[in-house]
mmCIF file of C-alpha atoms in Angstrom:
data_model
loop_
_atom_site.group_PDB
_atom_site.id
_atom_site.type_symbol
_atom_site.label_atom_id
_atom_site.label_comp_id
_atom_site.label_asym_id
_atom_site.label_seq_id
_atom_site.Cartn_x
_atom_site.Cartn_y
_atom_site.Cartn_z
ATOM 1 C CA MET N 16 102.672 92.951 89.498
ATOM 2 C CA TYR N 17 99.042 91.992 90.018
ATOM 3 C CA LYS N 18 97.050 91.040 86.939
ATOM 4 C CA ASP N 19 93.344 90.176 87.009
ATOM 5 C CA LYS N 20 91.489 87.820 84.713
ATOM 6 C CA VAL N 21 89.830 89.057 81.554
ATOM 7 C CA ARG N 22 86.057 88.712 81.805
ATOM 8 C CA SER N 23 83.807 88.141 78.814
ATOM 9 C CA ILE N 24 81.566 91.157 78.196
ATOM 10 C CA PRO N 25 78.584 89.020 77.035
ATOM 11 C CA VAL N 26 78.927 86.791 80.116
ATOM 12 C CA VAL N 27 78.973 89.837 82.423
ATOM 13 C CA LEU N 28 75.820 91.122 80.720
ATOM 14 C CA ILE N 29 74.004 87.775 80.783
ATOM 15 C CA LEU N 30 74.889 87.078 84.419
ATOM 16 C CA SER N 31 73.766 90.557 85.447
ATOM 17 C CA ILE N 32 70.397 90.070 83.745
ATOM 18 C CA VAL N 33 69.798 86.415 84.690
ATOM 19 C CA THR N 34 70.607 87.037 88.366
ATOM 20 C CA CYS N 35 68.378 90.155 88.432
ATOM 21 C CA GLY N 36 71.347 92.344 89.290
ATOM 22 C CA ILE N 37 72.867 90.204 92.045
ATOM 23 C CA TYR N 38 75.924 89.461 89.900
ATOM 24 C CA MET N 39 76.508 93.216 89.733
ATOM 25 C CA PHE N 40 77.308 93.260 93.458
ATOM 26 C CA TYR N 41 79.806 90.417 93.006
ATOM 27 C CA TRP N 42 81.257 92.312 90.045
ATOM 28 C CA ILE N 43 81.612 95.511 92.110
ATOM 29 C CA TYR N 44 83.466 93.580 94.814
ATOM 30 C CA SER N 45 85.661 91.791 92.291
ATOM 31 C CA ILE N 46 86.579 94.911 90.298
ATOM 32 C CA SER N 47 87.236 96.943 93.447
ATOM 33 C CA GLU N 48 89.440 94.154 94.806
ATOM 34 C CA SER N 49 91.330 93.910 91.510
ATOM 35 C CA LEU N 50 91.909 97.656 91.306
ATOM 36 C CA LYS N 51 92.952 97.767 94.965
ATOM 37 C CA HIS N 52 95.695 95.209 94.345
ATOM 38 C CA TYR N 53 96.720 96.412 90.894
ATOM 39 C CA LEU N 54 97.004 100.052 91.960
ATOM 40 C CA ASP N 55 98.228 99.186 95.469
ATOM 41 C CA ASP N 56 95.546 101.598 96.718
ATOM 42 C CA THR N 57 94.611 101.107 100.370
ATOM 43 C CA GLU N 58 91.746 103.609 100.043
ATOM 44 C CA ILE N 59 89.725 101.166 97.940
ATOM 45 C CA SER N 60 87.467 99.044 100.146
ATOM 46 C CA PRO N 61 85.582 96.388 98.162
ATOM 47 C CA GLY N 62 83.389 95.308 101.085
ATOM 48 C CA VAL N 63 82.306 98.868 101.813
ATOM 49 C CA ASP N 64 81.605 99.438 98.107
ATOM 50 C CA VAL N 65 79.251 96.433 98.044
ATOM 51 C CA VAL N 66 77.480 97.278 101.314
ATOM 52 C CA LEU N 67 76.911 100.888 100.274
ATOM 53 C CA SER N 68 75.802 99.750 96.822
ATOM 54 C CA ILE N 69 73.135 97.605 98.477
ATOM 55 C CA LEU N 70 72.028 100.083 101.163
ATOM 56 C CA CYS N 71 72.184 103.305 99.137
ATOM 57 C CA PHE N 72 71.916 101.928 95.628
ATOM 58 C CA TYR N 73 71.039 104.934 93.476
ATOM 59 C CA PRO N 74 73.056 107.692 95.208
ATOM 60 C CA TYR N 75 76.051 105.431 95.749
ATOM 61 C CA SER N 76 75.980 104.110 92.179
ATOM 62 C CA ILE N 77 76.503 107.685 90.981
ATOM 63 C CA TYR N 78 79.456 108.205 93.327
ATOM 64 C CA TYR N 79 80.869 104.747 92.571
ATOM 65 C CA SER N 80 80.636 105.453 88.834
ATOM 66 C CA TYR N 81 82.715 108.587 89.321
ATOM 67 C CA LYS N 82 85.229 106.760 91.496
ATOM 68 C CA LEU N 83 85.425 103.871 89.029
ATOM 69 C CA GLY N 84 86.196 106.257 86.165
ATOM 70 C CA GLN N 85 89.079 107.761 88.135
ATOM 71 C CA LYS N 86 90.506 104.362 89.122
ATOM 72 C CA GLN N 87 90.131 103.090 85.556
ATOM 73 C CA MET N 88 92.329 105.967 84.343
ATOM 74 C CA ASP N 89 94.924 105.174 87.031
ATOM 75 C CA ALA N 90 94.980 101.533 85.922
ATOM 76 C CA GLN N 91 95.303 102.530 82.265
ATOM 77 C CA ARG N 92 98.258 104.792 83.081
ATOM 78 C CA ARG N 93 99.945 102.024 85.039
ATOM 79 C CA ALA N 94 99.437 99.471 82.228
ATOM 80 C CA GLY N 95 100.680 101.893 79.581
ATOM 81 C CA VAL N 96 97.497 101.766 77.516
ATOM 82 C CA PRO N 97 95.767 104.863 76.117
ATOM 83 C CA VAL N 98 94.017 106.687 78.953
ATOM 84 C CA THR N 99 90.373 107.536 78.400
ATOM 85 C CA ASP N 100 88.464 109.766 80.795
ATOM 86 C CA ASP N 101 84.986 108.267 80.769
ATOM 87 C CA THR N 102 84.074 109.608 84.204
ATOM 88 C CA VAL N 103 81.395 112.022 82.981
ATOM 89 C CA LEU N 104 79.872 109.330 80.781
ATOM 90 C CA TYR N 105 79.741 106.920 83.738
ATOM 91 C CA VAL N 106 78.095 109.498 86.000
ATOM 92 C CA VAL N 107 75.503 110.446 83.371
ATOM 93 C CA LEU N 108 74.684 106.787 82.704
ATOM 94 C CA ALA N 109 74.359 106.158 86.458
ATOM 95 C CA VAL N 110 72.058 109.165 86.870
ATOM 96 C CA LEU N 111 69.907 107.783 84.046
ATOM 97 C CA GLY N 112 69.866 104.359 85.707
ATOM 98 C CA PHE N 113 72.087 102.595 83.186
ATOM 99 C CA PHE N 114 74.706 101.270 85.608
ATOM 100 C CA ILE N 115 74.788 98.004 83.664
ATOM 101 C CA VAL N 116 76.144 99.912 80.656
ATOM 102 C CA ASN N 117 78.876 101.345 82.896
ATOM 103 C CA GLN N 118 79.645 97.835 84.026
ATOM 104 C CA LEU N 119 80.180 96.657 80.450
ATOM 105 C CA ILE N 120 82.267 99.660 79.387
ATOM 106 C CA VAL N 121 84.471 99.464 82.483
ATOM 107 C CA GLN N 122 84.937 95.726 82.033
ATOM 108 C CA SER N 123 85.996 96.296 78.440
ATOM 109 C CA LYS N 124 88.522 98.964 79.455
ATOM 110 C CA LEU N 125 89.882 96.837 82.303
ATOM 111 C CA ASN N 126 90.179 93.805 80.026
ATOM 112 C CA GLU N 127 92.548 95.931 77.952
ATOM 113 C CA VAL N 128 94.469 96.850 81.107
ATOM 114 C CA TRP N 129 94.762 93.200 82.222
ATOM 115 C CA ASN N 130 95.858 92.137 78.724
ATOM 116 C CA ASN N 131 98.674 94.705 78.791
ATOM 117 C CA ALA N 132 99.704 94.430 82.442
ATOM 118 C CA VAL N 133 103.096 92.922 83.094
#
């Protein structure tokens, strides 16, 4: 089974700030790619997620936050860790412009998934 690397939350935050948000697009691609392989989900398209995040940043970040919450729950189920539905939180944070907070929460939850994946 596919298992992604655990990423340091402080490093994700620092890279996102230092690169003025450019790292976030790499992170979106990387997380989408990881979830695609881990969940064996052909509907996830990391390249499209990045392109739409760049072209339609605000509206797409809200949709992507919703989608990410759903995929996070699927990954948690598959790994056998407690499932948390943070979808509403992610959407609200995206609407308020705090996508970076979503990024950190999701990374934390997925680190738990990768630590428990077999």
